[in-house]
Amino acid sequence: EIVLTQSPGTLSLSPGERATLSCRASQSVSSSYLAWYQQKPGQAPRLLIYGASSRATGIPDRFSGSGSGTDFTLTISRLEPEDFAVYYCQQYGSSSWTFGQGTKVEIK
Amino acid sequence: QVQLQESGPGLVKPSQTLSLTCTVSGGSISSGSYYWSWIRQPAGKGLEWIGRIYTSGSTNYNPSLKSRVTISVDTSKNQFSLKLSSVTAADTAVYYCARAPGPSAFDIWGQGTMVTVSS
């Protein structure tokens, strides 16, 4: 089973700042099968990025994904107040899905 | 557009079987090439994929839960279901159903349903 490790655990930033979130896999992941989600309290996760770098429908272009192999990154270019949330990476492989443990982006 | 809605008991006794249903609206569960999954999240913790059923009816389960999980589909009702046997307090979580358009990302999620395991 591929393990995804996200860092940092918590990111304290101010609105307008840039956020860089990391997701590292225990073995190589196909870029086609790497996704990112945003989750706010009391809500279901929302798909942000799929295929490592493709934005899902309706996702603002301040969200971008990059990476390959075992290292992937989610970047939020300028944080808006509504972007403070928990972010998860996810991969598909060997007929199963796994998630990272999450990164919380909080207001500094 | 397609929407998912979970339903089932909010309280289950230890050692019993947890049963949940996900109703698909706005589209047919048997059209297209979709993976229909169950995912859970204990309070304050991360997401855990439980298992999935494909449009054809084939299933795959999380190895850590495989011995206790059954996912089935009822195309006549446009629903798919989860059964988790021999539950303990560790199975207390919000349970989500979700759709993946192929072996990739989950693009549609239900709102989630809280299930507590307690006597």
mmCIF file of C-alpha atoms in Angstrom:
data_model
loop_
_atom_site.group_PDB
_atom_site.id
_atom_site.type_symbol
_atom_site.label_atom_id
_atom_site.label_comp_id
_atom_site.label_asym_id
_atom_site.label_seq_id
_atom_site.Cartn_x
_atom_site.Cartn_y
_atom_site.Cartn_z
ATOM 1 C CA GLU A 1 0.000 0.000 0.000
ATOM 2 C CA ILE A 2 1.279 3.440 -0.937
ATOM 3 C CA VAL A 3 1.526 5.802 2.033
ATOM 4 C CA LEU A 4 1.112 9.527 1.473
ATOM 5 C CA THR A 5 2.793 11.907 3.913
ATOM 6 C CA GLN A 6 1.732 15.540 3.898
ATOM 7 C CA SER A 7 3.735 18.434 5.266
ATOM 8 C CA PRO A 8 3.558 20.622 7.135
ATOM 9 C CA GLY A 9 0.816 19.470 9.476
ATOM 10 C CA THR A 10 -0.299 23.046 9.987
ATOM 11 C CA LEU A 11 0.479 26.142 7.938
ATOM 12 C CA SER A 12 -0.151 29.528 9.570
ATOM 13 C CA LEU A 13 -0.460 32.274 6.982
ATOM 14 C CA SER A 14 -2.201 35.583 6.385
ATOM 15 C CA PRO A 15 -4.702 36.361 3.630
ATOM 16 C CA GLY A 16 -2.889 37.329 0.456
ATOM 17 C CA GLU A 17 0.110 35.125 1.195
ATOM 18 C CA ARG A 18 1.223 32.131 -0.837
ATOM 19 C CA ALA A 19 0.654 28.627 0.502
ATOM 20 C CA THR A 20 2.775 25.661 -0.521
ATOM 21 C CA LEU A 21 1.619 22.212 0.602
ATOM 22 C CA SER A 22 3.636 19.048 0.101
ATOM 23 C CA CYS A 23 2.566 15.433 -0.441
ATOM 24 C CA ARG A 24 5.226 12.733 -0.531
ATOM 25 C CA ALA A 25 4.496 9.145 -1.545
ATOM 26 C CA SER A 26 6.242 6.051 -0.198
ATOM 27 C CA GLN A 27 6.650 4.837 -3.786
ATOM 28 C CA SER A 28 6.138 6.309 -7.218
ATOM 29 C CA VAL A 29 2.607 7.410 -8.085
ATOM 30 C CA SER A 30 1.286 7.921 -11.570
ATOM 31 C CA SER A 31 0.566 11.614 -12.009
ATOM 32 C CA SER A 32 -2.762 10.644 -13.536
ATOM 33 C CA TYR A 33 -3.822 9.261 -10.173
ATOM 34 C CA LEU A 34 -2.873 12.074 -7.772
ATOM 35 C CA ALA A 35 -5.554 14.454 -6.501
ATOM 36 C CA TRP A 36 -6.038 17.219 -3.940
ATOM 37 C CA TYR A 37 -9.128 18.065 -1.882
ATOM 38 C CA GLN A 38 -10.220 20.914 0.352
ATOM 39 C CA GLN A 39 -12.349 20.243 3.415
ATOM 40 C CA LYS A 40 -14.030 22.801 5.637
ATOM 41 C CA PRO A 41 -15.561 21.966 9.048
ATOM 42 C CA GLY A 42 -18.812 20.045 8.777
ATOM 43 C CA GLN A 43 -18.501 19.660 5.010
ATOM 44 C CA ALA A 44 -17.551 16.881 2.645
ATOM 45 C CA PRO A 45 -14.223 17.174 0.865
ATOM 46 C CA ARG A 46 -14.236 19.115 -2.405
ATOM 47 C CA LEU A 47 -12.092 18.066 -5.348
ATOM 48 C CA LEU A 48 -9.585 20.771 -6.284
ATOM 49 C CA ILE A 49 -6.973 19.093 -8.463
ATOM 50 C CA TYR A 50 -6.884 15.801 -10.339
ATOM 51 C CA GLY A 51 -4.187 14.259 -12.503
ATOM 52 C CA ALA A 52 -1.675 16.111 -10.310
ATOM 53 C CA SER A 53 -2.176 19.443 -12.106
ATOM 54 C CA SER A 54 -5.669 19.731 -13.635
ATOM 55 C CA ARG A 55 -8.141 21.972 -11.845
ATOM 56 C CA ALA A 56 -11.591 20.540 -11.220
ATOM 57 C CA THR A 57 -14.657 22.328 -12.514
ATOM 58 C CA GLY A 58 -15.188 25.719 -10.914
ATOM 59 C CA ILE A 59 -11.890 25.807 -9.030
ATOM 60 C CA PRO A 60 -10.202 29.246 -9.109
ATOM 61 C CA ASP A 61 -6.877 29.529 -10.892
ATOM 62 C CA ARG A 62 -5.104 30.573 -7.690
ATOM 63 C CA PHE A 63 -5.026 26.818 -6.955
ATOM 64 C CA SER A 64 -2.382 24.873 -8.837
ATOM 65 C CA GLY A 65 -0.871 21.412 -8.566
ATOM 66 C CA SER A 66 2.483 20.103 -9.674
ATOM 67 C CA GLY A 67 4.894 17.248 -9.196
ATOM 68 C CA SER A 68 5.627 13.728 -10.301
ATOM 69 C CA GLY A 69 6.932 10.428 -9.031
ATOM 70 C CA THR A 70 6.919 10.659 -5.244
ATOM 71 C CA ASP A 71 6.745 14.425 -4.680
ATOM 72 C CA PHE A 72 3.679 16.536 -5.329
ATOM 73 C CA THR A 73 2.758 20.100 -4.404
ATOM 74 C CA LEU A 74 -0.428 22.109 -4.059
ATOM 75 C CA THR A 75 0.078 25.858 -4.310
ATOM 76 C CA ILE A 76 -2.429 28.552 -3.446
ATOM 77 C CA SER A 77 -1.003 31.702 -4.995
ATOM 78 C CA ARG A 78 -2.826 34.266 -2.856
ATOM 79 C CA LEU A 79 -4.881 33.069 0.076
ATOM 80 C CA GLU A 80 -8.452 34.250 0.224
ATOM 81 C CA PRO A 81 -10.423 34.124 3.507
ATOM 82 C CA GLU A 82 -12.409 31.132 2.218
ATOM 83 C CA ASP A 83 -9.220 29.120 1.571
ATOM 84 C CA PHE A 84 -8.494 28.483 5.247
ATOM 85 C CA ALA A 85 -9.308 24.799 5.559
ATOM 86 C CA VAL A 86 -7.763 21.325 5.639
ATOM 87 C CA TYR A 87 -6.239 19.959 2.450
ATOM 88 C CA TYR A 88 -5.757 16.289 1.585
ATOM 89 C CA CYS A 89 -3.820 14.594 -1.170
ATOM 90 C CA GLN A 90 -5.011 11.246 -2.501
ATOM 91 C CA GLN A 91 -3.653 8.600 -4.834
ATOM 92 C CA TYR A 92 -5.042 5.627 -6.683
ATOM 93 C CA GLY A 93 -2.973 2.495 -7.155
ATOM 94 C CA SER A 94 -3.281 -1.317 -7.021
ATOM 95 C CA SER A 95 -7.080 -1.096 -7.111
ATOM 96 C CA SER A 96 -7.287 1.046 -3.998
ATOM 97 C CA TRP A 97 -7.227 4.666 -2.919
ATOM 98 C CA THR A 98 -5.235 6.203 -0.061
ATOM 99 C CA PHE A 99 -5.243 9.677 1.438
ATOM 100 C CA GLY A 100 -2.610 11.750 3.148
ATOM 101 C CA GLN A 101 -3.207 12.784 6.737
ATOM 102 C CA GLY A 102 -3.994 16.378 5.792
ATOM 103 C CA THR A 103 -2.509 19.861 6.103
ATOM 104 C CA LYS A 104 -4.439 22.525 7.963
ATOM 105 C CA VAL A 105 -4.082 26.039 6.586
ATOM 106 C CA GLU A 106 -4.979 28.433 9.377
ATOM 107 C CA ILE A 107 -5.122 32.188 9.699
ATOM 108 C CA LYS A 108 -2.022 33.666 11.271
ATOM 109 C CA GLN B 1 -26.372 17.195 -11.944
ATOM 110 C CA VAL B 2 -25.596 13.985 -10.074
ATOM 111 C CA GLN B 3 -26.035 14.095 -6.316
ATOM 112 C CA LEU B 4 -25.356 11.497 -3.634
ATOM 113 C CA GLN B 5 -27.179 11.055 -0.345
ATOM 114 C CA GLU B 6 -26.232 8.689 2.468
ATOM 115 C CA SER B 7 -28.830 7.163 4.752
ATOM 116 C CA GLY B 8 -28.930 4.657 7.587
ATOM 117 C CA PRO B 9 -28.923 4.294 11.373
ATOM 118 C CA GLY B 10 -26.892 6.822 13.299
ATOM 119 C CA LEU B 11 -26.299 4.445 16.193
ATOM 120 C CA VAL B 12 -25.078 0.860 16.007
ATOM 121 C CA LYS B 13 -24.291 -1.468 18.898
ATOM 122 C CA PRO B 14 -20.844 -3.051 19.240
ATOM 123 C CA SER B 15 -20.463 -6.407 17.430
ATOM 124 C CA GLN B 16 -23.433 -5.640 15.178
ATOM 125 C CA THR B 17 -23.432 -4.793 11.465
ATOM 126 C CA LEU B 18 -23.396 -1.216 10.215
ATOM 127 C CA SER B 19 -25.581 -0.764 7.136
ATOM 128 C CA LEU B 20 -25.675 2.370 4.998
ATOM 129 C CA THR B 21 -27.183 3.220 1.631
ATOM 130 C CA CYS B 22 -26.161 5.850 -0.895
ATOM 131 C CA THR B 23 -28.892 7.067 -3.228
ATOM 132 C CA VAL B 24 -27.798 8.505 -6.557
ATOM 133 C CA SER B 25 -30.006 11.202 -8.069
ATOM 134 C CA GLY B 26 -29.709 13.173 -11.288
ATOM 135 C CA GLY B 27 -28.223 10.269 -13.226
ATOM 136 C CA SER B 28 -28.176 6.489 -13.542
ATOM 137 C CA ILE B 29 -25.804 4.521 -11.346
ATOM 138 C CA SER B 30 -25.315 2.024 -14.172
ATOM 139 C CA SER B 31 -24.430 4.488 -16.928
ATOM 140 C CA GLY B 32 -20.860 5.432 -17.698
ATOM 141 C CA SER B 33 -17.703 3.975 -16.200
ATOM 142 C CA TYR B 34 -17.824 5.018 -12.594
ATOM 143 C CA TYR B 35 -16.397 3.740 -9.350
ATOM 144 C CA TRP B 36 -18.809 4.168 -6.453
ATOM 145 C CA SER B 37 -16.994 4.289 -3.128
ATOM 146 C CA TRP B 38 -17.451 4.513 0.610
ATOM 147 C CA ILE B 39 -15.036 6.661 2.615
ATOM 148 C CA ARG B 40 -15.053 7.396 6.322
ATOM 149 C CA GLN B 41 -13.612 10.005 8.656
ATOM 150 C CA PRO B 42 -13.407 9.681 12.450
ATOM 151 C CA ALA B 43 -13.935 12.933 14.289
ATOM 152 C CA GLY B 44 -10.895 15.178 13.990
ATOM 153 C CA LYS B 45 -9.025 12.676 11.833
ATOM 154 C CA GLY B 46 -8.267 12.018 8.186
ATOM 155 C CA LEU B 47 -10.055 10.205 5.391
ATOM 156 C CA GLU B 48 -10.034 6.425 4.986
ATOM 157 C CA TRP B 49 -11.201 4.708 1.808
ATOM 158 C CA ILE B 50 -13.351 1.685 2.653
ATOM 159 C CA GLY B 51 -14.112 0.157 -0.716
ATOM 160 C CA ARG B 52 -15.752 0.580 -4.088
ATOM 161 C CA ILE B 53 -18.070 -1.037 -6.536
ATOM 162 C CA TYR B 54 -17.709 -0.570 -10.259
ATOM 163 C CA THR B 55 -20.565 -0.055 -12.684
ATOM 164 C CA SER B 56 -20.186 -3.715 -13.665
ATOM 165 C CA GLY B 57 -20.647 -4.811 -10.047
ATOM 166 C CA SER B 58 -17.029 -5.744 -9.336
ATOM 167 C CA THR B 59 -15.682 -4.707 -5.944
ATOM 168 C CA ASN B 60 -12.426 -3.816 -4.228
ATOM 169 C CA TYR B 61 -11.932 -3.226 -0.527
ATOM 170 C CA ASN B 62 -9.374 -1.626 1.748
ATOM 171 C CA PRO B 63 -7.185 -4.551 2.853
ATOM 172 C CA SER B 64 -7.431 -3.424 6.475
ATOM 173 C CA LEU B 65 -11.237 -3.750 6.400
ATOM 174 C CA LYS B 66 -11.714 -6.401 3.752
ATOM 175 C CA SER B 67 -12.797 -9.201 6.086
ATOM 176 C CA ARG B 68 -15.688 -7.108 7.440
ATOM 177 C CA VAL B 69 -16.885 -5.122 4.403
ATOM 178 C CA THR B 70 -19.454 -5.810 1.724
ATOM 179 C CA ILE B 71 -20.490 -3.252 -0.894
ATOM 180 C CA SER B 72 -23.392 -3.995 -3.214
ATOM 181 C CA VAL B 73 -25.458 -2.161 -5.806
ATOM 182 C CA ASP B 74 -29.183 -2.064 -6.542
ATOM 183 C CA THR B 75 -29.548 -0.576 -10.002
ATOM 184 C CA SER B 76 -33.357 -0.697 -9.838
ATOM 185 C CA LYS B 77 -33.263 1.739 -6.923
ATOM 186 C CA ASN B 78 -30.196 3.656 -8.157
ATOM 187 C CA GLN B 79 -28.449 2.899 -4.889
ATOM 188 C CA PHE B 80 -25.318 1.261 -3.571
ATOM 189 C CA SER B 81 -24.843 0.016 -0.041
ATOM 190 C CA LEU B 82 -22.234 -0.645 2.619
ATOM 191 C CA LYS B 83 -22.264 -3.349 5.243
ATOM 192 C CA LEU B 84 -19.552 -3.387 7.903
ATOM 193 C CA SER B 85 -19.742 -6.284 10.325
ATOM 194 C CA SER B 86 -18.514 -6.774 13.888
ATOM 195 C CA VAL B 87 -18.251 -3.063 14.546
ATOM 196 C CA THR B 88 -16.408 -1.540 17.494
ATOM 197 C CA ALA B 89 -16.032 1.997 18.801
ATOM 198 C CA ALA B 90 -13.158 2.427 16.337
ATOM 199 C CA ASP B 91 -15.719 2.344 13.521
ATOM 200 C CA THR B 92 -17.402 5.507 14.810
ATOM 201 C CA ALA B 93 -17.043 8.067 12.035
ATOM 202 C CA VAL B 94 -18.710 10.183 9.405
ATOM 203 C CA TYR B 95 -19.332 7.926 6.424
ATOM 204 C CA TYR B 96 -19.312 9.405 2.924
ATOM 205 C CA CYS B 97 -20.290 7.924 -0.389
ATOM 206 C CA ALA B 98 -18.471 9.277 -3.423
ATOM 207 C CA ARG B 99 -18.102 8.846 -7.178
ATOM 208 C CA ALA B 100 -14.914 8.526 -9.181
ATOM 209 C CA PRO B 101 -15.076 8.751 -13.007
ATOM 210 C CA GLY B 102 -12.546 5.995 -13.417
ATOM 211 C CA PRO B 103 -9.551 5.054 -11.283
ATOM 212 C CA SER B 104 -8.738 8.613 -10.320
ATOM 213 C CA ALA B 105 -10.299 11.301 -8.155
ATOM 214 C CA PHE B 106 -13.616 11.549 -6.348
ATOM 215 C CA ASP B 107 -15.523 14.300 -8.098
ATOM 216 C CA ILE B 108 -18.862 14.005 -6.323
ATOM 217 C CA TRP B 109 -19.429 13.365 -2.607
ATOM 218 C CA GLY B 110 -22.458 12.904 -0.438
ATOM 219 C CA GLN B 111 -22.869 15.193 2.555
ATOM 220 C CA GLY B 112 -21.857 12.413 4.931
ATOM 221 C CA THR B 113 -23.675 10.632 7.725
ATOM 222 C CA MET B 114 -22.453 10.247 11.286
ATOM 223 C CA VAL B 115 -22.451 6.721 12.682
ATOM 224 C CA THR B 116 -21.730 6.094 16.343
ATOM 225 C CA VAL B 117 -20.927 2.642 17.685
ATOM 226 C CA SER B 118 -22.082 2.433 21.274
ATOM 227 C CA SER B 119 -24.171 0.258 23.524
#
